[in-house]
GROMACS .gro file of C-alpha atoms in nm:
model
   87
    1ASN     CA    1 -15.782  14.305  -7.145
    2GLN     CA    2 -16.003  14.249  -6.849
    3TYR     CA    3 -16.238  13.966  -6.760
    4SER     CA    4 -16.607  14.044  -6.738
    5ARG     CA    5 -16.785  14.062  -6.403
    6PRO     CA    6 -16.843  13.702  -6.281
    7GLY     CA    7 -17.202  13.770  -6.171
    8GLY     CA    8 -17.310  13.901  -6.511
    9HIS     CA    9 -17.282  14.223  -6.710
   10PRO     CA   10 -17.408  14.524  -6.510
   11ASP     CA   11 -17.660  14.624  -6.778
   12PHE     CA   12 -17.806  14.272  -6.780
   13VAL     CA   13 -17.833  14.219  -6.402
   14ASN     CA   14 -17.976  14.568  -6.351
   15THR     CA   15 -18.236  14.505  -6.623
   16VAL     CA   16 -18.331  14.175  -6.456
   17ALA     CA   17 -18.361  14.353  -6.121
   18LYS     CA   18 -18.575  14.630  -6.272
   19PHE     CA   19 -18.804  14.369  -6.433
   20TYR     CA   20 -18.853  14.156  -6.119
   21SER     CA   21 -18.866  14.426  -5.849
   22PRO     CA   22 -19.231  14.522  -5.911
   23ARG     CA   23 -19.332  14.159  -5.966
   24PHE     CA   24 -19.199  14.057  -5.624
   25GLY     CA   25 -19.296  14.385  -5.458
   26ILE     CA   26 -18.941  14.450  -5.332
   27GLN     CA   27 -18.646  14.655  -5.442
   28ILE     CA   28 -18.386  14.423  -5.601
   29ASP     CA   29 -18.028  14.546  -5.644
   30GLY     CA   30 -17.893  14.394  -5.965
   31MET     CA   31 -17.530  14.417  -5.852
   32THR     CA   32 -17.583  14.235  -5.520
   33ASN     CA   33 -17.905  14.033  -5.557
   34VAL     CA   34 -17.879  13.899  -5.913
   35CYS     CA   35 -17.626  13.646  -6.041
   36ALA     CA   36 -17.612  13.539  -6.404
   37THR     CA   37 -17.452  13.202  -6.477
   38ALA     CA   38 -17.349  13.006  -6.784
   39GLY     CA   39 -17.636  12.759  -6.782
   40ALA     CA   40 -17.845  12.575  -6.526
   41THR     CA   41 -17.576  12.326  -6.425
   42GLY     CA   42 -17.335  12.609  -6.344
   43ALA     CA   43 -17.606  12.778  -6.137
   44LEU     CA   44 -17.686  12.456  -5.951
   45PHE     CA   45 -17.319  12.392  -5.875
   46THR     CA   46 -17.276  12.747  -5.746
   47ILE     CA   47 -17.577  12.709  -5.515
   48PHE     CA   48 -17.469  12.361  -5.408
   49SER     CA   49 -17.119  12.485  -5.323
   50ALA     CA   50 -17.253  12.781  -5.128
   51LEU     CA   51 -17.503  12.585  -4.917
   52CYS     CA   52 -17.334  12.247  -4.860
   53ASP     CA   53 -17.024  12.153  -4.662
   54ALA     CA   54 -16.823  11.833  -4.666
   55GLY     CA   55 -17.001  11.572  -4.456
   56ASP     CA   56 -17.348  11.718  -4.513
   57GLU     CA   57 -17.631  11.497  -4.634
   58VAL     CA   58 -17.875  11.607  -4.900
   59VAL     CA   59 -18.197  11.439  -5.007
   60CYS     CA   60 -18.287  11.415  -5.372
   61ILE     CA   61 -18.558  11.237  -5.569
   62ASP     CA   62 -18.436  10.933  -5.760
   63PRO     CA   63 -18.408  10.918  -6.056
   64ALA     CA   64 -18.250  11.263  -6.066
   65TYR     CA   65 -18.041  11.478  -6.293
   66ASP     CA   66 -17.705  11.295  -6.308
   67ALA     CA   67 -17.502  11.608  -6.229
   68TYR     CA   68 -17.640  11.615  -5.871
   69LYS     CA   69 -17.438  11.308  -5.771
   70LYS     CA   70 -17.124  11.450  -5.931
   71MET     CA   71 -17.168  11.781  -5.748
   72ALA     CA   72 -17.217  11.598  -5.418
   73LYS     CA   73 -16.903  11.391  -5.473
   74LEU     CA   74 -16.695  11.700  -5.555
   75GLU     CA   75 -16.812  11.871  -5.236
   76GLY     CA   76 -16.779  11.563  -5.012
   77VAL     CA   77 -17.153  11.557  -4.952
   78HIS     CA   78 -17.356  11.238  -4.903
   79MET     CA   79 -17.655  11.221  -5.134
   80LYS     CA   80 -17.956  11.021  -5.021
   81GLY     CA   81 -18.191  10.921  -5.300
   82VAL     CA   82 -18.563  10.896  -5.234
   83PRO     CA   83 -18.738  10.680  -5.495
   84LEU     CA   84 -18.993  10.863  -5.703
   85LYS     CA   85 -19.312  10.658  -5.691
   86PHE     CA   86 -19.557  10.695  -5.972
   87PRO     CA   87 -19.928  10.676  -5.889
   0.00000   0.00000   0.00000
């Protein structure tokens, strides 16, 4: 047995790249420029982990998706909430 590729099955990511390349007007490589995740929360955590370091501060509208605060805590990042004001 072997685990599947973490970034998504090659056929899938290459199909996504082929679909979006002409729409963005650039050549997208499915194996290096496309990452498939298991849901939006997994994608957000992957991005959060890649871009934030312990001690960083991030700004987020408040109220926000509750997973943002949990992600920040796991990464040692300070989250600053900015109240969402309705007109």
